[in-house]
Coordinates of C-alpha atoms in Angstrom, one line a residue:
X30 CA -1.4 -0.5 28.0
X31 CA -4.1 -3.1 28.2
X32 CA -3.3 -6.7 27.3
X33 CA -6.4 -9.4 26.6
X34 CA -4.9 -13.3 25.8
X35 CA -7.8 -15.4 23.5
X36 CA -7.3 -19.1 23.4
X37 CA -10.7 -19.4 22.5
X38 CA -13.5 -17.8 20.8
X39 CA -14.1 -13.9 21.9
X40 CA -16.1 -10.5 21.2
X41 CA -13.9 -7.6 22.6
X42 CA -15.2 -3.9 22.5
X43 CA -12.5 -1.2 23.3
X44 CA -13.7 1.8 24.6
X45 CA -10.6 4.0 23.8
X46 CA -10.0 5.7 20.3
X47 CA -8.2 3.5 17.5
X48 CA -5.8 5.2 15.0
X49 CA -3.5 1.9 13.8
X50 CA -4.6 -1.2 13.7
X51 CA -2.1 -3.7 13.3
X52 CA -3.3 -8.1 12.6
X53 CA -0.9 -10.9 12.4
X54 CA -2.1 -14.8 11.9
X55 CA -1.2 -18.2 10.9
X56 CA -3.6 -20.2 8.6
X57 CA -7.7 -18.7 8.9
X58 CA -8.7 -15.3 7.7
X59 CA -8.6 -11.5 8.1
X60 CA -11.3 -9.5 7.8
X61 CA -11.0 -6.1 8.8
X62 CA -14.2 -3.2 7.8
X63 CA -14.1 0.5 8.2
X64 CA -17.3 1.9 10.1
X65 CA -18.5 5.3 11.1
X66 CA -18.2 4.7 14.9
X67 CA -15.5 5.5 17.2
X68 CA -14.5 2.5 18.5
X69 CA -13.3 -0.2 17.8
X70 CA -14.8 -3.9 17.8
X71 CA -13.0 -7.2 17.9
X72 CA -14.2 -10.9 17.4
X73 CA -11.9 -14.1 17.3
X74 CA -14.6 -16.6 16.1
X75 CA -12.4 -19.4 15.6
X76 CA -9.0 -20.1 17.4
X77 CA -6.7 -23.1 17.4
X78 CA -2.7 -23.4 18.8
X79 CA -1.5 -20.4 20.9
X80 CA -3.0 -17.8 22.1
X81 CA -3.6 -14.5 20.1
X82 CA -2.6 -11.6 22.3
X83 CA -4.7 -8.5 22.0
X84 CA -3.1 -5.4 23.4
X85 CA -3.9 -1.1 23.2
X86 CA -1.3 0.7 23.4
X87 CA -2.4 4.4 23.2
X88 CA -4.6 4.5 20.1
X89 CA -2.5 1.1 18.2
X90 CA -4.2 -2.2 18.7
X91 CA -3.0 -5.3 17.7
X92 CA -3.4 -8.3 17.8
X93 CA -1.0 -11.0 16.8
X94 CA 1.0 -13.8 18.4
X95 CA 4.3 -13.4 20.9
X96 CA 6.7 -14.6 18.4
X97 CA 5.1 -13.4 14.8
X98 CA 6.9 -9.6 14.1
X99 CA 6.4 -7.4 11.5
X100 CA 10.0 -6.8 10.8
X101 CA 11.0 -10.4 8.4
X102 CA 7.5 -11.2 8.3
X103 CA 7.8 -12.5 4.5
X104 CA 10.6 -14.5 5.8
X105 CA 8.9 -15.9 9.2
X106 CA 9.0 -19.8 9.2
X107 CA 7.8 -21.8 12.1
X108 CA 7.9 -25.8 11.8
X109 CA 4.5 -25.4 14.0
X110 CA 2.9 -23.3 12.3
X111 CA 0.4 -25.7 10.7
X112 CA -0.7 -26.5 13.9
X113 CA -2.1 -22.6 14.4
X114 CA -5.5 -21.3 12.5
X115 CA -7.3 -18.2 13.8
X116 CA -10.6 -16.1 11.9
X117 CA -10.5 -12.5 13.5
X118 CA -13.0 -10.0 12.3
X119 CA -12.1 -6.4 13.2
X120 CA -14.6 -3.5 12.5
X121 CA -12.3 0.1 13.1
X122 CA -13.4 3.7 12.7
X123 CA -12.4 4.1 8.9
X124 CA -9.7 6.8 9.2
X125 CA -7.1 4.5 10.9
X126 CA -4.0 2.8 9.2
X127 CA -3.6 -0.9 8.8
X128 CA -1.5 -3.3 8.6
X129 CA -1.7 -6.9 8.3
X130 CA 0.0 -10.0 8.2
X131 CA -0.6 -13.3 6.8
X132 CA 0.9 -17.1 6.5
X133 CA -1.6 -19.2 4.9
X134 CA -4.8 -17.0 5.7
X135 CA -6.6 -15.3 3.4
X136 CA -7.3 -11.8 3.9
X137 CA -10.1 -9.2 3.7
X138 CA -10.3 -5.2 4.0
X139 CA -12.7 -2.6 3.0
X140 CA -13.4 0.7 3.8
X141 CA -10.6 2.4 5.2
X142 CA -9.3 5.7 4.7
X143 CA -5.9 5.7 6.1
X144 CA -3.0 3.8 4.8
X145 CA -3.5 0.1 4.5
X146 CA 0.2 -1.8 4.4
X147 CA -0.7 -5.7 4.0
X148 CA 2.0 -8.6 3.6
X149 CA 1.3 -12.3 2.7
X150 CA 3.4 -15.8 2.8
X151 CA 0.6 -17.1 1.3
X152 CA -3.2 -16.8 0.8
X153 CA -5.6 -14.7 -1.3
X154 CA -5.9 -10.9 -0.2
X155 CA -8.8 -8.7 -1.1
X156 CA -9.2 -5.0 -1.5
X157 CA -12.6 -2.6 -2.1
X158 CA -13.3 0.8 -1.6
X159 CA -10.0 2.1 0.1
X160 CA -9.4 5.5 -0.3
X161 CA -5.9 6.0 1.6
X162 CA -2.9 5.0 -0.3
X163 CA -2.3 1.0 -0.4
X164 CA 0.7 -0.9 -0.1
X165 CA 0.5 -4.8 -0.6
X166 CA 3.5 -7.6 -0.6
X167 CA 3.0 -11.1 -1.4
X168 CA 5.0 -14.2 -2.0
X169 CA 2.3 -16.6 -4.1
X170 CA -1.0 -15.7 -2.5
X171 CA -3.4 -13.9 -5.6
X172 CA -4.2 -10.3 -5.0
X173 CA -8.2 -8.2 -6.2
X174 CA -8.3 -4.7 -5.7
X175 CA -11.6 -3.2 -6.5
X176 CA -12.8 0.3 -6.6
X177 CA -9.4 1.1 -5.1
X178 CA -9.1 5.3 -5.2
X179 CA -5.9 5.7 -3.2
X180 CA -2.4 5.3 -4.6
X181 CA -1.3 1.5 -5.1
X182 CA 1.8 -0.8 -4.9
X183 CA 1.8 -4.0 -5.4
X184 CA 5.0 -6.4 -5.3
X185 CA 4.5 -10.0 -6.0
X186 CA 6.6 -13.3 -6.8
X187 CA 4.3 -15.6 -8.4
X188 CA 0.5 -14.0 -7.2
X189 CA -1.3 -12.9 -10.0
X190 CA -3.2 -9.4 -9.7
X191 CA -6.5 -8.5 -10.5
X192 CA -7.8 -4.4 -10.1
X193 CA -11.2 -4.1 -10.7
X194 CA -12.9 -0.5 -11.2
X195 CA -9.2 1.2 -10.9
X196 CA -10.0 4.7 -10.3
X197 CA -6.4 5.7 -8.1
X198 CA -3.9 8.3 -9.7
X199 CA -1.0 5.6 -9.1
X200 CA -0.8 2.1 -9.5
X201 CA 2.6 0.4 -9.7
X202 CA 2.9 -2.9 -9.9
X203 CA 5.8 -5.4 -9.7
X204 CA 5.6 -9.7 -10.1
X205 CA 7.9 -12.3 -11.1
X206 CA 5.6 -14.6 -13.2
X207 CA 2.0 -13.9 -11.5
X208 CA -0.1 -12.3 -14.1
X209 CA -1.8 -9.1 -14.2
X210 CA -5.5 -8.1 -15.4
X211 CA -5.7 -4.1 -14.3
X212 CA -9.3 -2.4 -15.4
X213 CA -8.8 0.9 -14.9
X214 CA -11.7 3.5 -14.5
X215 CA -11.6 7.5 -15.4
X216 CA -9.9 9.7 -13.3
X217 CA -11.0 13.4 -11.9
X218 CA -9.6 16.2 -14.4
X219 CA -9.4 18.0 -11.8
X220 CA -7.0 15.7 -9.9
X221 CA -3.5 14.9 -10.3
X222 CA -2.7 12.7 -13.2
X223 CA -2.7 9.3 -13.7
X224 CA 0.6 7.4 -13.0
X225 CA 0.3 3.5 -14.0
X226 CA 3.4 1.5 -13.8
X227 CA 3.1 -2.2 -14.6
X228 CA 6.5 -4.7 -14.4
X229 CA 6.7 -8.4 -15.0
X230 CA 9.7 -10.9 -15.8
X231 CA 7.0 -13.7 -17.8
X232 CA 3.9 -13.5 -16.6
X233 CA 0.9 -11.6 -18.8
X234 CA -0.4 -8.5 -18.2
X235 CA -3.9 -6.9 -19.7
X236 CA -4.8 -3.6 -19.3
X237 CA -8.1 -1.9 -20.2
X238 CA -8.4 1.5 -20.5
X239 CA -11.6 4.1 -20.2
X240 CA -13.1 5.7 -23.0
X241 CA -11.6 8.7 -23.6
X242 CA -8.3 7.5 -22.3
X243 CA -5.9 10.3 -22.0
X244 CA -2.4 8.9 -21.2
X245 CA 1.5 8.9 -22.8
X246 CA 1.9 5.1 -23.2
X247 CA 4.9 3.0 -23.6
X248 CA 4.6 -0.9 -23.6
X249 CA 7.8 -3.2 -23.9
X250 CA 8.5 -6.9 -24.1
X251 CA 11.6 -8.7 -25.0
X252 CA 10.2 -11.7 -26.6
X253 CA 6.8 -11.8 -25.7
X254 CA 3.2 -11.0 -27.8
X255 CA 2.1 -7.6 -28.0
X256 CA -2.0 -6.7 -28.4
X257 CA -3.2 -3.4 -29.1
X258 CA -6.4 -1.8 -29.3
X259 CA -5.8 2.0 -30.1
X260 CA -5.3 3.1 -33.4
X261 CA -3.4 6.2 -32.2
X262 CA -0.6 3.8 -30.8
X263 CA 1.9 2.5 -32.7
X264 CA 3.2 -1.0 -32.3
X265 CA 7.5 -1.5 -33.2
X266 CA 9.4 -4.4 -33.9
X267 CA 8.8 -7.6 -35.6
X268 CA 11.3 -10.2 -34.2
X269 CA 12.7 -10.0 -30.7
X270 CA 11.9 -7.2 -28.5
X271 CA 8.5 -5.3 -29.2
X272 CA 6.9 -2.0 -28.4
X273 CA 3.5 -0.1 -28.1
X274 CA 4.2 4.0 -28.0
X275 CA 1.8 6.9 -28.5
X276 CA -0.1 8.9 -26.8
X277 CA -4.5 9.3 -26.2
X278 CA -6.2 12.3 -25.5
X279 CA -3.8 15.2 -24.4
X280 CA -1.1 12.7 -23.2
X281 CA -2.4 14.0 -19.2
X282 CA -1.4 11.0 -17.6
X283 CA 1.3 7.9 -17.9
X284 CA 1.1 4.2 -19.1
X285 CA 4.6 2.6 -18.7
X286 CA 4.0 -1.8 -19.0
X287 CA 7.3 -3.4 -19.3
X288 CA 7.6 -7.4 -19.4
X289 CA 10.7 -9.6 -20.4
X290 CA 8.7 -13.1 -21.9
X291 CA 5.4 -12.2 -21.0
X292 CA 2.5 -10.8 -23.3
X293 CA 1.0 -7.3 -23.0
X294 CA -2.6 -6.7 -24.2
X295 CA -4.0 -2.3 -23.7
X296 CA -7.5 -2.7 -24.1
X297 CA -10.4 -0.3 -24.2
X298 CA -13.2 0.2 -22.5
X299 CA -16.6 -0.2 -24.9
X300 CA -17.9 3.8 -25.5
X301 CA -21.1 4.2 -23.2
X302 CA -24.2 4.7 -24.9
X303 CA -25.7 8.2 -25.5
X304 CA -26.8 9.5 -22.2
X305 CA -25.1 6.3 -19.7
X306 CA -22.3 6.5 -17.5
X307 CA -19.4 4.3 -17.5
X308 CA -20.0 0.3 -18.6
X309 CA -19.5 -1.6 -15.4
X310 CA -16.0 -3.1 -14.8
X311 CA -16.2 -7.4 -15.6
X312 CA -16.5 -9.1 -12.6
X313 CA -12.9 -11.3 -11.9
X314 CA -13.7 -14.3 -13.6
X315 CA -14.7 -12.9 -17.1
X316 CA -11.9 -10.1 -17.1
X317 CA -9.7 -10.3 -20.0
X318 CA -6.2 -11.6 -20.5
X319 CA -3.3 -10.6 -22.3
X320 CA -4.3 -12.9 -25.0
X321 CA -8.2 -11.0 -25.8
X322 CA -9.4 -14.1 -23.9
X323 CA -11.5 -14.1 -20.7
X324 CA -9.8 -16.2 -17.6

């Protein structure tokens, strides 16, 4: 094992092969970028508090502090913790698996292939073009996920979520009162089927779909609004609890959106012009909301 402690700013490249990467910081920012090379390459451009400790062991690097764990990290606390702030840019051969850990730093990762697990106390996490399957936890820090393919879960408390571009067989997603604004974009036919499972106690959830859309759909709220844009769905109830049901195209895939006091809005997609591809997704301040408006 070879251990490296930065108390100040630093450029590390390892010579031996990477396959898990795993980040932990206080306050600052994560940015981590899948590359085509075999190694790995390391910079801590801005450093304040304790040391980070930097250590490969076999083919995991990581690079955290001595008393910041994985295990209870949603639930780590340190009254000194405002006096730590680190920025640590990693660029990793794509295929590894990731996992990071924030409190108070923002966080950015793009293209990776392997699994990326990411956890947040706070602070703003951003996802593009992974392709592994994607598991992100967060307490109140907002969550984008664009052009996404692999399978992802999100759980939230009070984070809204924004996926851009969605084009991933499975996305499940759970929050307590964060909203959710999920664009979703056609799937392979010749791939498994689509699996999008959306669950919020009162925050609002808006979900557009392509054009065709080809899903079993099933929307519920207890006593919030309901939206629908699909004249092959049917929208139930008048008073209290309210439901969207049907089924587009062949029914191929699922749509399952459940909310107690929130509002639900299924959108669509405008139909491409003769001889175009796809519309591109809204960029995440003009998506739309629950309510047919833009944020």
């Amino acid at each position: 094992m070879t251990e490296w402690s930065v108390a100040e700013p630093r450029k590390l490249t390892l010579t031996d092969p990477v396959s898990r990467l795993q980040v932990r910081i206080v306050n600052g920012a994560v940015n981590v970028v899948g590359t085509d090379e075999a190694t790995a390459r390391l910079e801590v451009s801005e450093i304040e508090g304790p040391p980070l400790i930097v250590t490969q062991d076999g083919s995991t690097l990581t690079v955290t502090y001595e008393d910041l764990h994985w295990k209870g990290f949603l639930k780590w606390f340190d009254g000194k913790g405002h006096h730590r702030r680190a920025v640590v840019s990693v660029a990793v051969p794509a295929g590894v698996d990731v996992e990071v850990g924030v409190v108070g730093a923002g966080a950015v990762i793009s293209g990776i292939r392997g699994r990326t697990d990411i956890r947040g106390v706070t602070g703003d996490t951003t996802l593009v073009g992974l392709s592994g399957p994607v598991h992100a936890e967060s307490v109140s820090g907002d969550l984008e996920a664009q052009s996404v393919t692999g399978a992802l879960r999100i759980n939230s408390v009070t984070g809204d979520m924004t996926v851009i571009e969605g084009a991933g067989a499975s996305v499940k997603a759970e929050t307590v009162s964060g909203d959710m604004v999920i664009d979703l974009g056609p799937t392979h036919r010749e791939g498994p089927p689509a699996d999008i499972r959306l669950t919020s106690v009162s925050g609002e959830v808006a979900i557009r779909l392509p054009h065709p859309a080809d899903a079993r759909v099933e929307a519920n709220t207890t006593s919030g609004s309901l939206s629908n844009a699909f004249d092959d769905l049917r929208v139930g109830g008048q008073w209290g609890a309210k439901s969207i049901t049907g089924t587009l195209g062949t029914g191929r895939g699922t749509l399952k959106a459940t909310t107690l006091c929130g509002s639900i809005a299924l959108l669509r997609r405008p139909d491409p012009a003769p001889g175009d591809g796809e519309p591109p997704a809204p960029s995440a301040p003009d998506a739309p909301t629950a309510s047919g408006k833009v944020l």
